[in-house]
């Protein structure tokens, strides 16, 4: 079995996989049928394509699979027709906005004219849907730009996404065994705790400034007392009381 979790802000809507992994044609999943459930289980027999679904989500967003050891070009279905292009289309909601990302890996395809094949370069397009359902293209084709925009949107890089957002069978152990520093960075991004970290730093800086000011004034007071031949503030009070 495989598990998947959405972040506090991210919600998958639809996923379409064409000539990807074990799917020779196009397979579509409508996550909206799950309602508002933040967790879901992908279950099925070995080889049914469970991990491929998570691979497709991760690949759509970052151009990498959940394992990180296979490139998109290696995920092309061996059973797909030569003329069928391998591609992933993933729609999701993030911070109240509706996005779609379409990604095509490097692959060979038949030439449109003549015999033989030609190399189809990798593509990545990202659209944002308006309230009226119209799509506005934000990234036309550039893979690098799409990757950077996704990281800015999710606040997670590909490694962090693999650890906390999609959990293919056996991978959850990696999160548990991560160093405390790695887990802190992951959970800071996931739960947006950087606001509290900044507040903590501001309070600490303020406390340090107050301590320094108290120490400075204490030194000044001791200097004044010594100039008057008094050992302490109590000695000063006694001297004033005798006047």
PDB file of C-alpha atoms in Angstrom:
ATOM      1  CA  UNK A   1       0.000   0.000   0.000  1.00  0.00           C
ATOM      2  CA  UNK A   2       1.022   3.611  -0.469  1.00  0.00           C
ATOM      3  CA  UNK A   3      -0.068   6.617   1.498  1.00  0.00           C
ATOM      4  CA  UNK A   4      -0.325  10.209   0.416  1.00  0.00           C
ATOM      5  CA  UNK A   5      -0.926  13.349   2.379  1.00  0.00           C
ATOM      6  CA  UNK A   6      -1.763  16.850   1.314  1.00  0.00           C
ATOM      7  CA  UNK A   7      -0.196  19.839   3.048  1.00  0.00           C
ATOM      8  CA  UNK A   8      -2.276  22.262   5.131  1.00  0.00           C
ATOM      9  CA  UNK A   9      -2.644  24.370   1.978  1.00  0.00           C
ATOM     10  CA  UNK A  10      -2.281  21.981  -0.957  1.00  0.00           C
ATOM     11  CA  UNK A  11      -5.124  19.795  -2.234  1.00  0.00           C
ATOM     12  CA  UNK A  12      -4.874  17.538  -5.315  1.00  0.00           C
ATOM     13  CA  UNK A  13      -7.803  17.826  -7.699  1.00  0.00           C
ATOM     14  CA  UNK A  14      -7.172  15.735 -10.824  1.00  0.00           C
ATOM     15  CA  UNK A  15      -4.323  13.712 -12.282  1.00  0.00           C
ATOM     16  CA  UNK A  16      -4.022  12.470 -15.860  1.00  0.00           C
ATOM     17  CA  UNK A  17      -1.177  10.085 -16.800  1.00  0.00           C
ATOM     18  CA  UNK A  18      -0.488   9.235 -20.414  1.00  0.00           C
ATOM     19  CA  UNK A  19       2.010   6.534 -21.469  1.00  0.00           C
ATOM     20  CA  UNK A  20       3.481   6.758 -17.981  1.00  0.00           C
ATOM     21  CA  UNK A  21       4.779   3.839 -15.915  1.00  0.00           C
ATOM     22  CA  UNK A  22       2.492   0.815 -16.336  1.00  0.00           C
ATOM     23  CA  UNK A  23      -0.227   2.876 -18.038  1.00  0.00           C
ATOM     24  CA  UNK A  24      -0.047   2.438 -21.814  1.00  0.00           C
ATOM     25  CA  UNK A  25      -2.912   4.831 -22.483  1.00  0.00           C
ATOM     26  CA  UNK A  26      -4.368   7.677 -20.425  1.00  0.00           C
ATOM     27  CA  UNK A  27      -5.482   7.072 -16.845  1.00  0.00           C
ATOM     28  CA  UNK A  28      -7.280   9.823 -14.944  1.00  0.00           C
ATOM     29  CA  UNK A  29      -7.958  10.221 -11.222  1.00  0.00           C
ATOM     30  CA  UNK A  30     -10.455  12.682  -9.753  1.00  0.00           C
ATOM     31  CA  UNK A  31      -9.284  13.388  -6.193  1.00  0.00           C
ATOM     32  CA  UNK A  32     -12.271  15.657  -5.651  1.00  0.00           C
ATOM     33  CA  UNK A  33     -14.319  12.524  -5.020  1.00  0.00           C
ATOM     34  CA  UNK A  34     -12.433  12.153  -1.734  1.00  0.00           C
ATOM     35  CA  UNK A  35     -14.071  15.294  -0.372  1.00  0.00           C
ATOM     36  CA  UNK A  36     -12.133  17.256   2.216  1.00  0.00           C
ATOM     37  CA  UNK A  37     -10.180  14.275   3.591  1.00  0.00           C
ATOM     38  CA  UNK A  38      -6.507  15.318   4.009  1.00  0.00           C
ATOM     39  CA  UNK A  39      -5.222  11.706   3.980  1.00  0.00           C
ATOM     40  CA  UNK A  40      -5.937   8.875   1.587  1.00  0.00           C
ATOM     41  CA  UNK A  41      -4.695   5.355   0.985  1.00  0.00           C
ATOM     42  CA  UNK A  42      -3.719   3.942  -2.400  1.00  0.00           C
ATOM     43  CA  UNK A  43      -4.164   0.188  -2.154  1.00  0.00           C
ATOM     44  CA  UNK A  44      -3.843  -2.661  -4.631  1.00  0.00           C
ATOM     45  CA  UNK A  45      -1.814  -5.716  -5.623  1.00  0.00           C
ATOM     46  CA  UNK A  46       1.881  -5.566  -6.419  1.00  0.00           C
ATOM     47  CA  UNK A  47       2.507  -4.075  -9.850  1.00  0.00           C
ATOM     48  CA  UNK A  48      -0.888  -2.368 -10.058  1.00  0.00           C
ATOM     49  CA  UNK A  49       0.722   1.061 -10.397  1.00  0.00           C
ATOM     50  CA  UNK A  50       0.248   2.440  -6.875  1.00  0.00           C
ATOM     51  CA  UNK A  51       3.670   4.059  -6.619  1.00  0.00           C
ATOM     52  CA  UNK A  52       3.363   5.264 -10.217  1.00  0.00           C
ATOM     53  CA  UNK A  53       0.490   7.513  -9.134  1.00  0.00           C
ATOM     54  CA  UNK A  54       2.715   9.152  -6.537  1.00  0.00           C
ATOM     55  CA  UNK A  55       5.568   9.247  -9.048  1.00  0.00           C
ATOM     56  CA  UNK A  56       3.276  11.099 -11.441  1.00  0.00           C
ATOM     57  CA  UNK A  57       2.331  13.743  -8.850  1.00  0.00           C
ATOM     58  CA  UNK A  58       5.941  14.284  -7.842  1.00  0.00           C
ATOM     59  CA  UNK A  59       7.088  14.314 -11.463  1.00  0.00           C
ATOM     60  CA  UNK A  60       4.412  16.826 -12.485  1.00  0.00           C
ATOM     61  CA  UNK A  61       5.553  19.217  -9.778  1.00  0.00           C
ATOM     62  CA  UNK A  62       9.322  18.727  -9.735  1.00  0.00           C
ATOM     63  CA  UNK A  63      10.300  16.683 -12.769  1.00  0.00           C
ATOM     64  CA  UNK A  64      11.503  13.884 -10.451  1.00  0.00           C
ATOM     65  CA  UNK A  65       9.969  10.654  -9.209  1.00  0.00           C
ATOM     66  CA  UNK A  66       9.261   9.834  -5.575  1.00  0.00           C
ATOM     67  CA  UNK A  67      12.333   7.652  -5.323  1.00  0.00           C
ATOM     68  CA  UNK A  68      14.549  10.256  -6.932  1.00  0.00           C
ATOM     69  CA  UNK A  69      16.458   7.483  -8.686  1.00  0.00           C
ATOM     70  CA  UNK A  70      14.548   7.510 -11.982  1.00  0.00           C
ATOM     71  CA  UNK A  71      14.228  10.347 -14.451  1.00  0.00           C
ATOM     72  CA  UNK A  72      10.992  11.153 -16.232  1.00  0.00           C
ATOM     73  CA  UNK A  73      12.250   9.695 -19.501  1.00  0.00           C
ATOM     74  CA  UNK A  74      12.675   6.335 -17.737  1.00  0.00           C
ATOM     75  CA  UNK A  75       9.019   6.391 -16.702  1.00  0.00           C
ATOM     76  CA  UNK A  76       7.688   6.048 -20.251  1.00  0.00           C
ATOM     77  CA  UNK A  77       5.459   3.014 -20.601  1.00  0.00           C
ATOM     78  CA  UNK A  78       7.023   0.233 -22.683  1.00  0.00           C
ATOM     79  CA  UNK A  79       3.521  -0.735 -23.818  1.00  0.00           C
ATOM     80  CA  UNK A  80       2.541   2.696 -25.195  1.00  0.00           C
ATOM     81  CA  UNK A  81       2.098   3.313 -28.901  1.00  0.00           C
ATOM     82  CA  UNK A  82       5.181   5.052 -30.377  1.00  0.00           C
ATOM     83  CA  UNK A  83       3.173   8.089 -31.462  1.00  0.00           C
ATOM     84  CA  UNK A  84       1.637   8.584 -28.003  1.00  0.00           C
ATOM     85  CA  UNK A  85       3.472  11.248 -26.028  1.00  0.00           C
ATOM     86  CA  UNK A  86       4.305  10.565 -22.380  1.00  0.00           C
ATOM     87  CA  UNK A  87       2.892  13.392 -20.302  1.00  0.00           C
ATOM     88  CA  UNK A  88       1.377  14.210 -16.912  1.00  0.00           C
ATOM     89  CA  UNK A  89      -1.299  16.793 -16.174  1.00  0.00           C
ATOM     90  CA  UNK A  90      -1.907  17.612 -12.521  1.00  0.00           C
ATOM     91  CA  UNK A  91      -4.440  20.071 -11.111  1.00  0.00           C
ATOM     92  CA  UNK A  92      -4.309  21.200  -7.509  1.00  0.00           C
ATOM     93  CA  UNK A  93      -5.392  23.921  -5.124  1.00  0.00           C
ATOM     94  CA  UNK A  94      -2.829  25.840  -3.130  1.00  0.00           C
ATOM     95  CA  UNK A  95      -3.559  28.695  -0.720  1.00  0.00           C
ATOM     96  CA  UNK A  96      -7.026  29.064  -2.201  1.00  0.00           C
ATOM     97  CA  UNK A  97      -5.834  29.203  -5.835  1.00  0.00           C
ATOM     98  CA  UNK A  98      -6.364  26.616  -8.570  1.00  0.00           C
ATOM     99  CA  UNK A  99      -3.350  25.549 -10.650  1.00  0.00           C
ATOM    100  CA  UNK A 100      -2.573  23.059 -13.389  1.00  0.00           C
ATOM    101  CA  UNK A 101       0.860  21.845 -14.344  1.00  0.00           C
ATOM    102  CA  UNK A 102       1.578  19.771 -17.447  1.00  0.00           C
ATOM    103  CA  UNK A 103       4.939  18.122 -17.819  1.00  0.00           C
ATOM    104  CA  UNK A 104       6.473  16.124 -20.659  1.00  0.00           C
ATOM    105  CA  UNK A 105       9.821  14.339 -20.181  1.00  0.00           C
ATOM    106  CA  UNK A 106      12.572  13.965 -22.760  1.00  0.00           C
ATOM    107  CA  UNK A 107      11.588  11.145 -25.110  1.00  0.00           C
ATOM    108  CA  UNK A 108      11.890   9.850 -28.630  1.00  0.00           C
ATOM    109  CA  UNK A 109       8.900  10.034 -30.942  1.00  0.00           C
ATOM    110  CA  UNK A 110       8.363   9.137 -34.616  1.00  0.00           C
ATOM    111  CA  UNK A 111       9.214  11.851 -37.101  1.00  0.00           C
ATOM    112  CA  UNK A 112       6.209  13.645 -38.576  1.00  0.00           C
ATOM    113  CA  UNK A 113       7.766  13.179 -42.002  1.00  0.00           C
ATOM    114  CA  UNK A 114       9.827  10.280 -43.172  1.00  0.00           C
ATOM    115  CA  UNK A 115      11.096   7.348 -41.177  1.00  0.00           C
ATOM    116  CA  UNK A 116      12.953   7.161 -37.910  1.00  0.00           C
ATOM    117  CA  UNK A 117      12.550   9.047 -34.647  1.00  0.00           C
ATOM    118  CA  UNK A 118      13.360  12.465 -33.272  1.00  0.00           C
ATOM    119  CA  UNK A 119      14.009  13.710 -29.757  1.00  0.00           C
ATOM    120  CA  UNK A 120      11.121  15.488 -28.082  1.00  0.00           C
ATOM    121  CA  UNK A 121      12.556  17.940 -25.554  1.00  0.00           C
ATOM    122  CA  UNK A 122      11.173  18.185 -22.025  1.00  0.00           C
ATOM    123  CA  UNK A 123       8.349  20.660 -21.450  1.00  0.00           C
ATOM    124  CA  UNK A 124       6.647  22.119 -18.391  1.00  0.00           C
ATOM    125  CA  UNK A 125       3.641  24.435 -18.473  1.00  0.00           C
ATOM    126  CA  UNK A 126       1.855  25.908 -15.493  1.00  0.00           C
ATOM    127  CA  UNK A 127      -1.563  27.558 -15.579  1.00  0.00           C
ATOM    128  CA  UNK A 128      -3.564  29.403 -12.960  1.00  0.00           C
ATOM    129  CA  UNK A 129      -7.356  29.303 -13.119  1.00  0.00           C
ATOM    130  CA  UNK A 130      -9.417  32.398 -12.410  1.00  0.00           C
ATOM    131  CA  UNK A 131     -12.733  32.516 -10.550  1.00  0.00           C
ATOM    132  CA  UNK A 132     -14.558  32.248 -13.890  1.00  0.00           C
ATOM    133  CA  UNK A 133     -12.676  29.053 -14.792  1.00  0.00           C
ATOM    134  CA  UNK A 134     -10.444  30.692 -17.399  1.00  0.00           C
ATOM    135  CA  UNK A 135      -6.800  29.575 -17.447  1.00  0.00           C
ATOM    136  CA  UNK A 136      -3.871  31.995 -17.461  1.00  0.00           C
ATOM    137  CA  UNK A 137      -0.540  30.565 -18.557  1.00  0.00           C
ATOM    138  CA  UNK A 138       2.247  31.436 -16.083  1.00  0.00           C
ATOM    139  CA  UNK A 139       5.045  29.228 -17.435  1.00  0.00           C
ATOM    140  CA  UNK A 140       4.830  28.443 -21.168  1.00  0.00           C
ATOM    141  CA  UNK A 141       7.495  25.756 -21.687  1.00  0.00           C
ATOM    142  CA  UNK A 142      10.587  26.325 -19.542  1.00  0.00           C
ATOM    143  CA  UNK A 143      11.322  23.394 -17.242  1.00  0.00           C
ATOM    144  CA  UNK A 144      13.724  25.273 -14.968  1.00  0.00           C
ATOM    145  CA  UNK A 145      11.290  28.147 -14.445  1.00  0.00           C
ATOM    146  CA  UNK A 146       8.451  25.738 -13.664  1.00  0.00           C
ATOM    147  CA  UNK A 147      10.579  23.947 -11.063  1.00  0.00           C
ATOM    148  CA  UNK A 148      11.500  27.226  -9.374  1.00  0.00           C
ATOM    149  CA  UNK A 149       7.894  28.467  -9.354  1.00  0.00           C
ATOM    150  CA  UNK A 150       6.659  25.209  -7.812  1.00  0.00           C
ATOM    151  CA  UNK A 151       9.238  25.443  -5.010  1.00  0.00           C
ATOM    152  CA  UNK A 152       8.151  29.021  -4.367  1.00  0.00           C
ATOM    153  CA  UNK A 153       4.507  27.916  -4.265  1.00  0.00           C
ATOM    154  CA  UNK A 154       4.852  24.860  -2.031  1.00  0.00           C
ATOM    155  CA  UNK A 155       7.773  26.054   0.086  1.00  0.00           C
ATOM    156  CA  UNK A 156       9.307  22.602  -0.369  1.00  0.00           C
ATOM    157  CA  UNK A 157      12.044  21.307  -2.620  1.00  0.00           C
ATOM    158  CA  UNK A 158      11.758  17.894  -4.275  1.00  0.00           C
ATOM    159  CA  UNK A 159      13.511  16.041  -1.432  1.00  0.00           C
ATOM    160  CA  UNK A 160      11.303  17.622   1.236  1.00  0.00           C
ATOM    161  CA  UNK A 161       8.187  16.946  -0.825  1.00  0.00           C
ATOM    162  CA  UNK A 162       9.115  13.284  -1.135  1.00  0.00           C
ATOM    163  CA  UNK A 163       9.589  13.009   2.619  1.00  0.00           C
ATOM    164  CA  UNK A 164       6.408  14.640   3.863  1.00  0.00           C
ATOM    165  CA  UNK A 165       3.861  14.962   1.060  1.00  0.00           C
ATOM    166  CA  UNK A 166       3.871  11.618  -0.713  1.00  0.00           C
ATOM    167  CA  UNK A 167       4.864   8.543   1.229  1.00  0.00           C
ATOM    168  CA  UNK A 168       5.367   5.520  -1.029  1.00  0.00           C
ATOM    169  CA  UNK A 169       5.659   2.194   0.690  1.00  0.00           C
ATOM    170  CA  UNK A 170       8.727   2.031   2.933  1.00  0.00           C
ATOM    171  CA  UNK A 171       9.792   5.673   2.419  1.00  0.00           C
ATOM    172  CA  UNK A 172       8.251   6.992   5.644  1.00  0.00           C
ATOM    173  CA  UNK A 173      11.195   5.450   7.479  1.00  0.00           C
ATOM    174  CA  UNK A 174      13.479   8.030   5.827  1.00  0.00           C
ATOM    175  CA  UNK A 175      11.607  10.865   7.525  1.00  0.00           C
ATOM    176  CA  UNK A 176      11.847   9.108  10.872  1.00  0.00           C
ATOM    177  CA  UNK A 177      15.603   8.574  10.452  1.00  0.00           C
ATOM    178  CA  UNK A 178      16.321  12.097   9.206  1.00  0.00           C
ATOM    179  CA  UNK A 179      18.536  14.250  11.416  1.00  0.00           C
ATOM    180  CA  UNK A 180      16.852  16.677  13.803  1.00  0.00           C
ATOM    181  CA  UNK A 181      18.103  19.578  11.666  1.00  0.00           C
ATOM    182  CA  UNK A 182      16.594  18.038   8.510  1.00  0.00           C
ATOM    183  CA  UNK A 183      13.270  17.381  10.244  1.00  0.00           C
ATOM    184  CA  UNK A 184      13.237  20.903  11.652  1.00  0.00           C
ATOM    185  CA  UNK A 185      13.696  22.367   8.159  1.00  0.00           C
ATOM    186  CA  UNK A 186      10.966  20.130   6.737  1.00  0.00           C
ATOM    187  CA  UNK A 187       8.422  20.873   9.451  1.00  0.00           C
ATOM    188  CA  UNK A 188       9.253  24.586   9.372  1.00  0.00           C
ATOM    189  CA  UNK A 189       8.245  24.660   5.708  1.00  0.00           C
ATOM    190  CA  UNK A 190       5.305  22.297   6.088  1.00  0.00           C
ATOM    191  CA  UNK A 191       3.677  24.090   9.019  1.00  0.00           C
ATOM    192  CA  UNK A 192       4.979  27.577   8.191  1.00  0.00           C
ATOM    193  CA  UNK A 193       6.633  27.938  11.605  1.00  0.00           C
ATOM    194  CA  UNK A 194       9.146  30.482  10.272  1.00  0.00           C
ATOM    195  CA  UNK A 195       6.817  33.237  11.578  1.00  0.00           C
ATOM    196  CA  UNK A 196       7.232  31.927  15.126  1.00  0.00           C
ATOM    197  CA  UNK A 197      10.964  31.493  14.603  1.00  0.00           C
ATOM    198  CA  UNK A 198      11.233  35.176  13.653  1.00  0.00           C
ATOM    199  CA  UNK A 199       9.164  36.131  16.731  1.00  0.00           C
ATOM    200  CA  UNK A 200      11.412  33.984  18.926  1.00  0.00           C
ATOM    201  CA  UNK A 201      14.521  35.669  17.505  1.00  0.00           C
ATOM    202  CA  UNK A 202      12.983  39.139  18.017  1.00  0.00           C
ATOM    203  CA  UNK A 203      12.096  38.356  21.654  1.00  0.00           C
ATOM    204  CA  UNK A 204      15.563  36.938  22.285  1.00  0.00           C
ATOM    205  CA  UNK A 205      17.218  40.002  20.747  1.00  0.00           C
ATOM    206  CA  UNK A 206      14.994  42.270  22.866  1.00  0.00           C
ATOM    207  CA  UNK A 207      15.817  40.356  26.046  1.00  0.00           C
ATOM    208  CA  UNK A 208      19.533  40.555  25.275  1.00  0.00           C
ATOM    209  CA  UNK A 209      19.266  44.289  24.674  1.00  0.00           C
ATOM    210  CA  UNK A 210      17.449  44.795  27.990  1.00  0.00           C
ATOM    211  CA  UNK A 211      20.033  42.703  29.847  1.00  0.00           C
ATOM    212  CA  UNK A 212      22.832  44.758  28.318  1.00  0.00           C
ATOM    213  CA  UNK A 213      21.089  48.007  29.311  1.00  0.00           C
ATOM    214  CA  UNK A 214      20.575  46.778  32.899  1.00  0.00           C
ATOM    215  CA  UNK A 215      24.233  45.798  33.084  1.00  0.00           C
ATOM    216  CA  UNK A 216      25.325  49.196  31.705  1.00  0.00           C
ATOM    217  CA  UNK A 217      23.226  51.106  34.222  1.00  0.00           C
ATOM    218  CA  UNK A 218      24.452  48.868  37.030  1.00  0.00           C
ATOM    219  CA  UNK A 219      28.049  49.632  36.142  1.00  0.00           C
ATOM    220  CA  UNK A 220      27.282  53.364  36.063  1.00  0.00           C
ATOM    221  CA  UNK A 221      25.586  53.199  39.471  1.00  0.00           C
ATOM    222  CA  UNK A 222      28.536  51.324  40.978  1.00  0.00           C
ATOM    223  CA  UNK A 223      30.894  53.930  39.533  1.00  0.00           C
ATOM    224  CA  UNK A 224      28.915  56.783  41.082  1.00  0.00           C
ATOM    225  CA  UNK A 225      28.769  55.050  44.461  1.00  0.00           C
ATOM    226  CA  UNK A 226      32.506  54.398  44.440  1.00  0.00           C
ATOM    227  CA  UNK A 227      33.083  58.065  43.652  1.00  0.00           C
ATOM    228  CA  UNK A 228      31.152  58.953  46.805  1.00  0.00           C
ATOM    229  CA  UNK A 229      33.058  56.424  48.895  1.00  0.00           C
ATOM    230  CA  UNK A 230      30.018  54.147  49.272  1.00  0.00           C
ATOM    231  CA  UNK A 231      30.073  50.382  48.831  1.00  0.00           C
ATOM    232  CA  UNK A 232      26.451  49.818  47.812  1.00  0.00           C
ATOM    233  CA  UNK A 233      23.010  51.304  47.257  1.00  0.00           C
ATOM    234  CA  UNK A 234      22.093  50.247  50.820  1.00  0.00           C
ATOM    235  CA  UNK A 235      25.023  52.267  52.130  1.00  0.00           C
ATOM    236  CA  UNK A 236      23.756  55.256  50.183  1.00  0.00           C
ATOM    237  CA  UNK A 237      20.262  54.854  51.665  1.00  0.00           C
ATOM    238  CA  UNK A 238      21.734  54.697  55.164  1.00  0.00           C
ATOM    239  CA  UNK A 239      23.811  57.801  54.554  1.00  0.00           C
ATOM    240  CA  UNK A 240      20.809  59.725  53.221  1.00  0.00           C
ATOM    241  CA  UNK A 241      18.694  58.587  56.153  1.00  0.00           C
ATOM    242  CA  UNK A 242      21.164  60.113  58.588  1.00  0.00           C
ATOM    243  CA  UNK A 243      20.941  63.561  57.042  1.00  0.00           C
TER     244      UNK A 243
END
